[in-house]
Amino acid sequence: MTIDNDDLLNSIRESLDRVKYISPEDIPNIDLYMDQVTTFMDSRLQSSARYPGRDKILTKTMINNYAKNDLLPPPVKKKYSREHVMLLVFIYYYKGFLSISDIQTLLGPITERYFHNGQAYNLEDIYREAFGMEDKMLQSMKADVEEKFKISQEAFQDAPEEDMDFLHKFAFICMLGFDVYLKKLMIEKMIDELAEGGQRKKAEQNGKNP
């Protein structure tokens, strides 16, 4: 493995380390105006952006579109609660690989049952559990990425020497891309099943056959 490849792997490790979990304790205990929401999201998630300092994590237009598409309940007197912010964090992660309709299917039941439900088990409990699991997954993900990187460095043994570095990177990207592709297929399959289940439930409630 060359020094360049060592540097690449270290850079990838560092980028994974920059993926930060926004804990419920990080979210302000007061309702926020839209500008305050976008500033908060930028301050907490900017380090994991592709181009830190240039990419906007969240904009007013995005928030308005989420509300129009029923991904986000409307603010109260132009203010957003802690639970609004939690939903926005979910949306931020999902929007990179799911369609608006898929996010609606996934988050709709969560919002309906747990958003400002006044119960002992609420959206904060859902949020804390979900992102707590994701935080624990980072270590195993790092090990998986390093294994894929190692395999990619052993590919294209018969290729011209001058193309070897590019082809090794190409192999690594192919492996990561195929992993993303398969996981996206699985996620979409489960969301389709959730959508079908929701339609059956509505039909039953309306006294109709599904």
JSON list of C-alpha atoms in Angstrom, two decimals:
[
{"chain": "A", "resi": 1, "resn": "MET", "atom": "CA", "xyz": [0.00, 0.00, 0.00]},
{"chain": "A", "resi": 2, "resn": "THR", "atom": "CA", "xyz": [1.47, 3.33, -0.99]},
{"chain": "A", "resi": 3, "resn": "ILE", "atom": "CA", "xyz": [1.73, 6.45, 1.12]},
{"chain": "A", "resi": 4, "resn": "ASP", "atom": "CA", "xyz": [-0.99, 8.01, -1.06]},
{"chain": "A", "resi": 5, "resn": "ASN", "atom": "CA", "xyz": [-3.32, 5.14, -0.27]},
{"chain": "A", "resi": 6, "resn": "ASP", "atom": "CA", "xyz": [-2.53, 5.42, 3.43]},
{"chain": "A", "resi": 7, "resn": "ASP", "atom": "CA", "xyz": [-3.42, 9.10, 3.22]},
{"chain": "A", "resi": 8, "resn": "LEU", "atom": "CA", "xyz": [-6.66, 8.27, 1.41]},
{"chain": "A", "resi": 9, "resn": "LEU", "atom": "CA", "xyz": [-7.70, 5.72, 4.02]},
{"chain": "A", "resi": 10, "resn": "ASN", "atom": "CA", "xyz": [-6.84, 8.11, 6.85]},
{"chain": "A", "resi": 11, "resn": "SER", "atom": "CA", "xyz": [-8.88, 10.83, 5.14]},
{"chain": "A", "resi": 12, "resn": "ILE", "atom": "CA", "xyz": [-11.86, 8.47, 4.92]},
{"chain": "A", "resi": 13, "resn": "ARG", "atom": "CA", "xyz": [-11.50, 7.57, 8.60]},
{"chain": "A", "resi": 14, "resn": "GLU", "atom": "CA", "xyz": [-11.43, 11.26, 9.48]},
{"chain": "A", "resi": 15, "resn": "SER", "atom": "CA", "xyz": [-14.53, 11.95, 7.39]},
{"chain": "A", "resi": 16, "resn": "LEU", "atom": "CA", "xyz": [-16.40, 9.19, 9.25]},
{"chain": "A", "resi": 17, "resn": "ASP", "atom": "CA", "xyz": [-15.23, 10.66, 12.54]},
{"chain": "A", "resi": 18, "resn": "ARG", "atom": "CA", "xyz": [-16.76, 13.99, 11.50]},
{"chain": "A", "resi": 19, "resn": "VAL", "atom": "CA", "xyz": [-20.21, 12.43, 11.22]},
{"chain": "A", "resi": 20, "resn": "LYS", "atom": "CA", "xyz": [-21.80, 13.76, 14.38]},
{"chain": "A", "resi": 21, "resn": "TYR", "atom": "CA", "xyz": [-24.95, 12.63, 16.11]},
{"chain": "A", "resi": 22, "resn": "ILE", "atom": "CA", "xyz": [-27.14, 15.52, 17.27]},
{"chain": "A", "resi": 23, "resn": "SER", "atom": "CA", "xyz": [-28.30, 14.37, 20.67]},
{"chain": "A", "resi": 24, "resn": "PRO", "atom": "CA", "xyz": [-31.59, 15.60, 22.14]},
{"chain": "A", "resi": 25, "resn": "GLU", "atom": "CA", "xyz": [-29.54, 17.52, 24.70]},
{"chain": "A", "resi": 26, "resn": "ASP", "atom": "CA", "xyz": [-27.94, 19.49, 21.84]},
{"chain": "A", "resi": 27, "resn": "ILE", "atom": "CA", "xyz": [-31.31, 20.79, 20.64]},
{"chain": "A", "resi": 28, "resn": "PRO", "atom": "CA", "xyz": [-32.42, 24.06, 22.29]},
{"chain": "A", "resi": 29, "resn": "ASN", "atom": "CA", "xyz": [-35.22, 23.82, 24.84]},
{"chain": "A", "resi": 30, "resn": "ILE", "atom": "CA", "xyz": [-36.96, 26.84, 23.36]},
{"chain": "A", "resi": 31, "resn": "ASP", "atom": "CA", "xyz": [-38.97, 27.22, 20.17]},
{"chain": "A", "resi": 32, "resn": "LEU", "atom": "CA", "xyz": [-36.99, 28.69, 17.29]},
{"chain": "A", "resi": 33, "resn": "TYR", "atom": "CA", "xyz": [-37.72, 30.95, 14.36]},
{"chain": "A", "resi": 34, "resn": "MET", "atom": "CA", "xyz": [-36.75, 29.63, 10.93]},
{"chain": "A", "resi": 35, "resn": "ASP", "atom": "CA", "xyz": [-33.47, 31.56, 10.80]},
{"chain": "A", "resi": 36, "resn": "GLN", "atom": "CA", "xyz": [-32.49, 30.09, 14.15]},
{"chain": "A", "resi": 37, "resn": "VAL", "atom": "CA", "xyz": [-33.34, 26.58, 12.95]},
{"chain": "A", "resi": 38, "resn": "THR", "atom": "CA", "xyz": [-31.16, 26.88, 9.82]},
{"chain": "A", "resi": 39, "resn": "THR", "atom": "CA", "xyz": [-28.32, 28.38, 11.87]},
{"chain": "A", "resi": 40, "resn": "PHE", "atom": "CA", "xyz": [-28.53, 25.55, 14.41]},
{"chain": "A", "resi": 41, "resn": "MET", "atom": "CA", "xyz": [-28.53, 22.84, 11.74]},
{"chain": "A", "resi": 42, "resn": "ASP", "atom": "CA", "xyz": [-25.59, 24.47, 9.96]},
{"chain": "A", "resi": 43, "resn": "SER", "atom": "CA", "xyz": [-23.57, 24.70, 13.17]},
{"chain": "A", "resi": 44, "resn": "ARG", "atom": "CA", "xyz": [-24.15, 21.04, 14.06]},
{"chain": "A", "resi": 45, "resn": "LEU", "atom": "CA", "xyz": [-23.93, 19.31, 10.67]},
{"chain": "A", "resi": 46, "resn": "GLN", "atom": "CA", "xyz": [-21.64, 21.52, 8.57]},
{"chain": "A", "resi": 47, "resn": "SER", "atom": "CA", "xyz": [-18.55, 19.45, 9.46]},
{"chain": "A", "resi": 48, "resn": "SER", "atom": "CA", "xyz": [-20.00, 16.40, 7.70]},
{"chain": "A", "resi": 49, "resn": "ALA", "atom": "CA", "xyz": [-20.97, 18.29, 4.53]},
{"chain": "A", "resi": 50, "resn": "ARG", "atom": "CA", "xyz": [-19.17, 17.51, 1.28]},
{"chain": "A", "resi": 51, "resn": "TYR", "atom": "CA", "xyz": [-17.90, 21.09, 1.06]},
{"chain": "A", "resi": 52, "resn": "PRO", "atom": "CA", "xyz": [-17.87, 22.47, 4.63]},
{"chain": "A", "resi": 53, "resn": "GLY", "atom": "CA", "xyz": [-18.41, 26.20, 4.66]},
{"chain": "A", "resi": 54, "resn": "ARG", "atom": "CA", "xyz": [-20.02, 26.20, 1.21]},
{"chain": "A", "resi": 55, "resn": "ASP", "atom": "CA", "xyz": [-22.82, 23.65, 1.35]},
{"chain": "A", "resi": 56, "resn": "LYS", "atom": "CA", "xyz": [-26.05, 24.73, 3.01]},
{"chain": "A", "resi": 57, "resn": "ILE", "atom": "CA", "xyz": [-27.37, 22.09, 5.35]},
{"chain": "A", "resi": 58, "resn": "LEU", "atom": "CA", "xyz": [-30.85, 23.53, 5.41]},
{"chain": "A", "resi": 59, "resn": "THR", "atom": "CA", "xyz": [-32.52, 26.55, 3.80]},
{"chain": "A", "resi": 60, "resn": "LYS", "atom": "CA", "xyz": [-35.82, 28.36, 4.26]},
{"chain": "A", "resi": 61, "resn": "THR", "atom": "CA", "xyz": [-36.96, 27.05, 0.88]},
{"chain": "A", "resi": 62, "resn": "MET", "atom": "CA", "xyz": [-36.23, 23.46, 1.94]},
{"chain": "A", "resi": 63, "resn": "ILE", "atom": "CA", "xyz": [-38.20, 23.84, 5.17]},
{"chain": "A", "resi": 64, "resn": "ASN", "atom": "CA", "xyz": [-41.15, 25.38, 3.34]},
{"chain": "A", "resi": 65, "resn": "ASN", "atom": "CA", "xyz": [-41.10, 22.55, 0.80]},
{"chain": "A", "resi": 66, "resn": "TYR", "atom": "CA", "xyz": [-41.05, 19.94, 3.55]},
{"chain": "A", "resi": 67, "resn": "ALA", "atom": "CA", "xyz": [-44.10, 21.56, 5.11]},
{"chain": "A", "resi": 68, "resn": "LYS", "atom": "CA", "xyz": [-45.90, 21.75, 1.75]},
{"chain": "A", "resi": 69, "resn": "ASN", "atom": "CA", "xyz": [-45.21, 18.05, 1.16]},
{"chain": "A", "resi": 70, "resn": "ASP", "atom": "CA", "xyz": [-46.48, 17.11, 4.64]},
{"chain": "A", "resi": 71, "resn": "LEU", "atom": "CA", "xyz": [-43.07, 15.98, 5.83]},
{"chain": "A", "resi": 72, "resn": "LEU", "atom": "CA", "xyz": [-43.09, 18.57, 8.59]},
{"chain": "A", "resi": 73, "resn": "PRO", "atom": "CA", "xyz": [-46.01, 19.83, 10.70]},
{"chain": "A", "resi": 74, "resn": "PRO", "atom": "CA", "xyz": [-46.56, 23.58, 10.39]},
{"chain": "A", "resi": 75, "resn": "PRO", "atom": "CA", "xyz": [-44.84, 25.85, 12.90]},
{"chain": "A", "resi": 76, "resn": "VAL", "atom": "CA", "xyz": [-46.82, 27.50, 15.68]},
{"chain": "A", "resi": 77, "resn": "LYS", "atom": "CA", "xyz": [-46.75, 31.29, 15.35]},
{"chain": "A", "resi": 78, "resn": "LYS", "atom": "CA", "xyz": [-43.76, 30.92, 12.99]},
{"chain": "A", "resi": 79, "resn": "LYS", "atom": "CA", "xyz": [-41.79, 29.02, 15.63]},
{"chain": "A", "resi": 80, "resn": "TYR", "atom": "CA", "xyz": [-40.41, 25.49, 15.46]},
{"chain": "A", "resi": 81, "resn": "SER", "atom": "CA", "xyz": [-40.25, 23.19, 18.46]},
{"chain": "A", "resi": 82, "resn": "ARG", "atom": "CA", "xyz": [-37.56, 20.71, 19.49]},
{"chain": "A", "resi": 83, "resn": "GLU", "atom": "CA", "xyz": [-39.63, 17.98, 17.84]},
{"chain": "A", "resi": 84, "resn": "HIS", "atom": "CA", "xyz": [-39.69, 19.94, 14.58]},
{"chain": "A", "resi": 85, "resn": "VAL", "atom": "CA", "xyz": [-35.89, 20.02, 14.70]},
{"chain": "A", "resi": 86, "resn": "MET", "atom": "CA", "xyz": [-35.73, 16.26, 15.33]},
{"chain": "A", "resi": 87, "resn": "LEU", "atom": "CA", "xyz": [-37.88, 15.60, 12.27]},
{"chain": "A", "resi": 88, "resn": "LEU", "atom": "CA", "xyz": [-35.67, 17.91, 10.21]},
{"chain": "A", "resi": 89, "resn": "VAL", "atom": "CA", "xyz": [-32.62, 15.87, 11.24]},
{"chain": "A", "resi": 90, "resn": "PHE", "atom": "CA", "xyz": [-34.33, 12.68, 10.05]},
{"chain": "A", "resi": 91, "resn": "ILE", "atom": "CA", "xyz": [-35.27, 14.38, 6.77]},
{"chain": "A", "resi": 92, "resn": "TYR", "atom": "CA", "xyz": [-31.72, 15.69, 6.30]},
{"chain": "A", "resi": 93, "resn": "TYR", "atom": "CA", "xyz": [-30.28, 12.17, 6.40]},
{"chain": "A", "resi": 94, "resn": "TYR", "atom": "CA", "xyz": [-33.01, 10.55, 4.30]},
{"chain": "A", "resi": 95, "resn": "LYS", "atom": "CA", "xyz": [-33.23, 13.13, 1.51]},
{"chain": "A", "resi": 96, "resn": "GLY", "atom": "CA", "xyz": [-29.87, 12.09, 0.08]},
{"chain": "A", "resi": 97, "resn": "PHE", "atom": "CA", "xyz": [-31.15, 8.70, -1.03]},
{"chain": "A", "resi": 98, "resn": "LEU", "atom": "CA", "xyz": [-34.95, 8.62, -0.67]},
{"chain": "A", "resi": 99, "resn": "SER", "atom": "CA", "xyz": [-37.71, 10.34, -2.62]},
{"chain": "A", "resi": 100, "resn": "ILE", "atom": "CA", "xyz": [-40.12, 12.77, -0.96]},
{"chain": "A", "resi": 101, "resn": "SER", "atom": "CA", "xyz": [-42.91, 10.19, -1.16]},
{"chain": "A", "resi": 102, "resn": "ASP", "atom": "CA", "xyz": [-40.72, 7.53, 0.49]},
{"chain": "A", "resi": 103, "resn": "ILE", "atom": "CA", "xyz": [-39.85, 9.91, 3.32]},
{"chain": "A", "resi": 104, "resn": "GLN", "atom": "CA", "xyz": [-43.56, 10.67, 3.73]},
{"chain": "A", "resi": 105, "resn": "THR", "atom": "CA", "xyz": [-44.32, 6.96, 4.03]},
{"chain": "A", "resi": 106, "resn": "LEU", "atom": "CA", "xyz": [-41.56, 6.46, 6.57]},
{"chain": "A", "resi": 107, "resn": "LEU", "atom": "CA", "xyz": [-42.04, 9.53, 8.75]},
{"chain": "A", "resi": 108, "resn": "GLY", "atom": "CA", "xyz": [-45.81, 9.93, 8.38]},
{"chain": "A", "resi": 109, "resn": "PRO", "atom": "CA", "xyz": [-46.72, 7.33, 11.02]},
{"chain": "A", "resi": 110, "resn": "ILE", "atom": "CA", "xyz": [-43.99, 8.63, 13.35]},
{"chain": "A", "resi": 111, "resn": "THR", "atom": "CA", "xyz": [-45.33, 12.19, 13.11]},
{"chain": "A", "resi": 112, "resn": "GLU", "atom": "CA", "xyz": [-48.95, 11.08, 13.44]},
{"chain": "A", "resi": 113, "resn": "ARG", "atom": "CA", "xyz": [-48.37, 8.97, 16.54]},
{"chain": "A", "resi": 114, "resn": "TYR", "atom": "CA", "xyz": [-45.56, 10.69, 18.38]},
{"chain": "A", "resi": 115, "resn": "PHE", "atom": "CA", "xyz": [-45.28, 14.37, 17.38]},
{"chain": "A", "resi": 116, "resn": "HIS", "atom": "CA", "xyz": [-46.47, 16.46, 20.33]},
{"chain": "A", "resi": 117, "resn": "ASN", "atom": "CA", "xyz": [-48.55, 13.49, 21.51]},
{"chain": "A", "resi": 118, "resn": "GLY", "atom": "CA", "xyz": [-48.42, 14.49, 25.19]},
{"chain": "A", "resi": 119, "resn": "GLN", "atom": "CA", "xyz": [-47.60, 10.90, 26.13]},
{"chain": "A", "resi": 120, "resn": "ALA", "atom": "CA", "xyz": [-44.79, 9.40, 28.17]},
{"chain": "A", "resi": 121, "resn": "TYR", "atom": "CA", "xyz": [-43.34, 7.83, 25.00]},
{"chain": "A", "resi": 122, "resn": "ASN", "atom": "CA", "xyz": [-42.91, 10.55, 22.41]},
{"chain": "A", "resi": 123, "resn": "LEU", "atom": "CA", "xyz": [-40.89, 11.67, 19.41]},
{"chain": "A", "resi": 124, "resn": "GLU", "atom": "CA", "xyz": [-37.83, 12.40, 21.53]},
{"chain": "A", "resi": 125, "resn": "ASP", "atom": "CA", "xyz": [-37.77, 8.77, 22.64]},
{"chain": "A", "resi": 126, "resn": "ILE", "atom": "CA", "xyz": [-37.98, 7.63, 19.01]},
{"chain": "A", "resi": 127, "resn": "TYR", "atom": "CA", "xyz": [-35.23, 10.05, 18.01]},
{"chain": "A", "resi": 128, "resn": "ARG", "atom": "CA", "xyz": [-32.93, 9.10, 20.87]},
{"chain": "A", "resi": 129, "resn": "GLU", "atom": "CA", "xyz": [-33.28, 5.38, 20.16]},
{"chain": "A", "resi": 130, "resn": "ALA", "atom": "CA", "xyz": [-32.83, 5.67, 16.39]},
{"chain": "A", "resi": 131, "resn": "PHE", "atom": "CA", "xyz": [-29.76, 7.86, 16.42]},
{"chain": "A", "resi": 132, "resn": "GLY", "atom": "CA", "xyz": [-28.28, 6.03, 19.39]},
{"chain": "A", "resi": 133, "resn": "MET", "atom": "CA", "xyz": [-28.23, 2.90, 17.22]},
{"chain": "A", "resi": 134, "resn": "GLU", "atom": "CA", "xyz": [-26.67, 4.77, 14.32]},
{"chain": "A", "resi": 135, "resn": "ASP", "atom": "CA", "xyz": [-23.94, 6.15, 16.55]},
{"chain": "A", "resi": 136, "resn": "LYS", "atom": "CA", "xyz": [-23.03, 2.61, 17.64]},
{"chain": "A", "resi": 137, "resn": "MET", "atom": "CA", "xyz": [-22.95, 1.48, 14.01]},
{"chain": "A", "resi": 138, "resn": "LEU", "atom": "CA", "xyz": [-20.10, 3.83, 13.13]},
{"chain": "A", "resi": 139, "resn": "GLN", "atom": "CA", "xyz": [-17.39, 1.55, 14.52]},
{"chain": "A", "resi": 140, "resn": "SER", "atom": "CA", "xyz": [-18.55, -1.50, 12.58]},
{"chain": "A", "resi": 141, "resn": "MET", "atom": "CA", "xyz": [-18.96, 0.67, 9.49]},
{"chain": "A", "resi": 142, "resn": "LYS", "atom": "CA", "xyz": [-15.35, 1.82, 9.78]},
{"chain": "A", "resi": 143, "resn": "ALA", "atom": "CA", "xyz": [-14.19, -1.80, 9.91]},
{"chain": "A", "resi": 144, "resn": "ASP", "atom": "CA", "xyz": [-16.31, -2.65, 6.84]},
{"chain": "A", "resi": 145, "resn": "VAL", "atom": "CA", "xyz": [-14.93, 0.30, 4.87]},
{"chain": "A", "resi": 146, "resn": "GLU", "atom": "CA", "xyz": [-11.37, -0.65, 5.73]},
{"chain": "A", "resi": 147, "resn": "GLU", "atom": "CA", "xyz": [-11.99, -4.22, 4.57]},
{"chain": "A", "resi": 148, "resn": "LYS", "atom": "CA", "xyz": [-13.43, -3.01, 1.26]},
{"chain": "A", "resi": 149, "resn": "PHE", "atom": "CA", "xyz": [-10.45, -0.70, 0.86]},
{"chain": "A", "resi": 150, "resn": "LYS", "atom": "CA", "xyz": [-8.05, -3.60, 1.41]},
{"chain": "A", "resi": 151, "resn": "ILE", "atom": "CA", "xyz": [-9.82, -5.74, -1.19]},
{"chain": "A", "resi": 152, "resn": "SER", "atom": "CA", "xyz": [-9.83, -2.88, -3.71]},
{"chain": "A", "resi": 153, "resn": "GLN", "atom": "CA", "xyz": [-6.05, -2.56, -3.43]},
{"chain": "A", "resi": 154, "resn": "GLU", "atom": "CA", "xyz": [-5.68, -6.16, -4.56]},
{"chain": "A", "resi": 155, "resn": "ALA", "atom": "CA", "xyz": [-7.82, -5.70, -7.69]},
{"chain": "A", "resi": 156, "resn": "PHE", "atom": "CA", "xyz": [-6.65, -5.18, -11.29]},
{"chain": "A", "resi": 157, "resn": "GLN", "atom": "CA", "xyz": [-3.33, -6.95, -10.78]},
{"chain": "A", "resi": 158, "resn": "ASP", "atom": "CA", "xyz": [-2.82, -7.31, -14.54]},
{"chain": "A", "resi": 159, "resn": "ALA", "atom": "CA", "xyz": [-3.61, -3.69, -15.39]},
{"chain": "A", "resi": 160, "resn": "PRO", "atom": "CA", "xyz": [-0.92, -1.27, -16.66]},
{"chain": "A", "resi": 161, "resn": "GLU", "atom": "CA", "xyz": [1.14, 0.16, -13.82]},
{"chain": "A", "resi": 162, "resn": "GLU", "atom": "CA", "xyz": [0.35, 3.75, -14.77]},
{"chain": "A", "resi": 163, "resn": "ASP", "atom": "CA", "xyz": [-3.41, 3.07, -14.39]},
{"chain": "A", "resi": 164, "resn": "MET", "atom": "CA", "xyz": [-3.17, 1.09, -11.18]},
{"chain": "A", "resi": 165, "resn": "ASP", "atom": "CA", "xyz": [-3.84, 3.93, -8.73]},
{"chain": "A", "resi": 166, "resn": "PHE", "atom": "CA", "xyz": [-6.96, 5.09, -10.57]},
{"chain": "A", "resi": 167, "resn": "LEU", "atom": "CA", "xyz": [-8.27, 1.54, -10.98]},
{"chain": "A", "resi": 168, "resn": "HIS", "atom": "CA", "xyz": [-7.79, 0.79, -7.30]},
{"chain": "A", "resi": 169, "resn": "LYS", "atom": "CA", "xyz": [-9.84, 3.86, -6.42]},
{"chain": "A", "resi": 170, "resn": "PHE", "atom": "CA", "xyz": [-12.40, 2.85, -9.06]},
{"chain": "A", "resi": 171, "resn": "ALA", "atom": "CA", "xyz": [-12.65, -0.62, -7.48]},
{"chain": "A", "resi": 172, "resn": "PHE", "atom": "CA", "xyz": [-13.13, 0.91, -4.04]},
{"chain": "A", "resi": 173, "resn": "ILE", "atom": "CA", "xyz": [-15.88, 3.21, -5.30]},
{"chain": "A", "resi": 174, "resn": "CYS", "atom": "CA", "xyz": [-17.56, 0.29, -7.09]},
{"chain": "A", "resi": 175, "resn": "MET", "atom": "CA", "xyz": [-17.64, -1.75, -3.88]},
{"chain": "A", "resi": 176, "resn": "LEU", "atom": "CA", "xyz": [-19.02, 1.13, -1.82]},
{"chain": "A", "resi": 177, "resn": "GLY", "atom": "CA", "xyz": [-21.50, 1.99, -4.57]},
{"chain": "A", "resi": 178, "resn": "PHE", "atom": "CA", "xyz": [-22.79, -1.58, -4.84]},
{"chain": "A", "resi": 179, "resn": "ASP", "atom": "CA", "xyz": [-23.22, -1.65, -1.07]},
{"chain": "A", "resi": 180, "resn": "VAL", "atom": "CA", "xyz": [-25.26, 1.58, -1.22]},
{"chain": "A", "resi": 181, "resn": "TYR", "atom": "CA", "xyz": [-27.27, 0.22, -4.16]},
{"chain": "A", "resi": 182, "resn": "LEU", "atom": "CA", "xyz": [-28.22, -2.99, -2.35]},
{"chain": "A", "resi": 183, "resn": "LYS", "atom": "CA", "xyz": [-29.11, -1.21, 0.87]},
{"chain": "A", "resi": 184, "resn": "LYS", "atom": "CA", "xyz": [-31.21, 1.33, -1.03]},
{"chain": "A", "resi": 185, "resn": "LEU", "atom": "CA", "xyz": [-33.11, -1.56, -2.68]},
{"chain": "A", "resi": 186, "resn": "MET", "atom": "CA", "xyz": [-33.77, -3.11, 0.72]},
{"chain": "A", "resi": 187, "resn": "ILE", "atom": "CA", "xyz": [-34.93, 0.19, 2.19]},
{"chain": "A", "resi": 188, "resn": "GLU", "atom": "CA", "xyz": [-37.25, 0.87, -0.74]},
{"chain": "A", "resi": 189, "resn": "LYS", "atom": "CA", "xyz": [-38.70, -2.65, -0.47]},
{"chain": "A", "resi": 190, "resn": "MET", "atom": "CA", "xyz": [-39.47, -2.15, 3.22]},
{"chain": "A", "resi": 191, "resn": "ILE", "atom": "CA", "xyz": [-40.99, 1.29, 2.58]},
{"chain": "A", "resi": 192, "resn": "ASP", "atom": "CA", "xyz": [-43.21, -0.19, -0.14]},
{"chain": "A", "resi": 193, "resn": "GLU", "atom": "CA", "xyz": [-44.39, -2.79, 2.36]},
{"chain": "A", "resi": 194, "resn": "LEU", "atom": "CA", "xyz": [-45.08, -0.07, 4.91]},
{"chain": "A", "resi": 195, "resn": "ALA", "atom": "CA", "xyz": [-47.09, 1.86, 2.31]},
{"chain": "A", "resi": 196, "resn": "GLU", "atom": "CA", "xyz": [-49.12, -1.24, 1.40]},
{"chain": "A", "resi": 197, "resn": "GLY", "atom": "CA", "xyz": [-49.74, -1.96, 5.07]},
{"chain": "A", "resi": 198, "resn": "GLY", "atom": "CA", "xyz": [-50.92, 1.59, 5.62]},
{"chain": "A", "resi": 199, "resn": "GLN", "atom": "CA", "xyz": [-53.31, 1.35, 2.67]},
{"chain": "A", "resi": 200, "resn": "ARG", "atom": "CA", "xyz": [-54.76, -1.93, 3.95]},
{"chain": "A", "resi": 201, "resn": "LYS", "atom": "CA", "xyz": [-55.26, -0.43, 7.39]},
{"chain": "A", "resi": 202, "resn": "LYS", "atom": "CA", "xyz": [-57.10, 2.59, 5.96]},
{"chain": "A", "resi": 203, "resn": "ALA", "atom": "CA", "xyz": [-59.29, 0.32, 3.83]},
{"chain": "A", "resi": 204, "resn": "GLU", "atom": "CA", "xyz": [-60.19, -1.76, 6.87]},
{"chain": "A", "resi": 205, "resn": "GLN", "atom": "CA", "xyz": [-61.00, 1.36, 8.88]},
{"chain": "A", "resi": 206, "resn": "ASN", "atom": "CA", "xyz": [-63.26, 2.52, 6.06]},
{"chain": "A", "resi": 207, "resn": "GLY", "atom": "CA", "xyz": [-65.00, -0.84, 6.00]},
{"chain": "A", "resi": 208, "resn": "LYS", "atom": "CA", "xyz": [-63.69, -1.74, 2.56]},
{"chain": "A", "resi": 209, "resn": "ASN", "atom": "CA", "xyz": [-61.72, -4.69, 1.30]},
{"chain": "A", "resi": 210, "resn": "PRO", "atom": "CA", "xyz": [-57.98, -3.91, 0.85]}
]
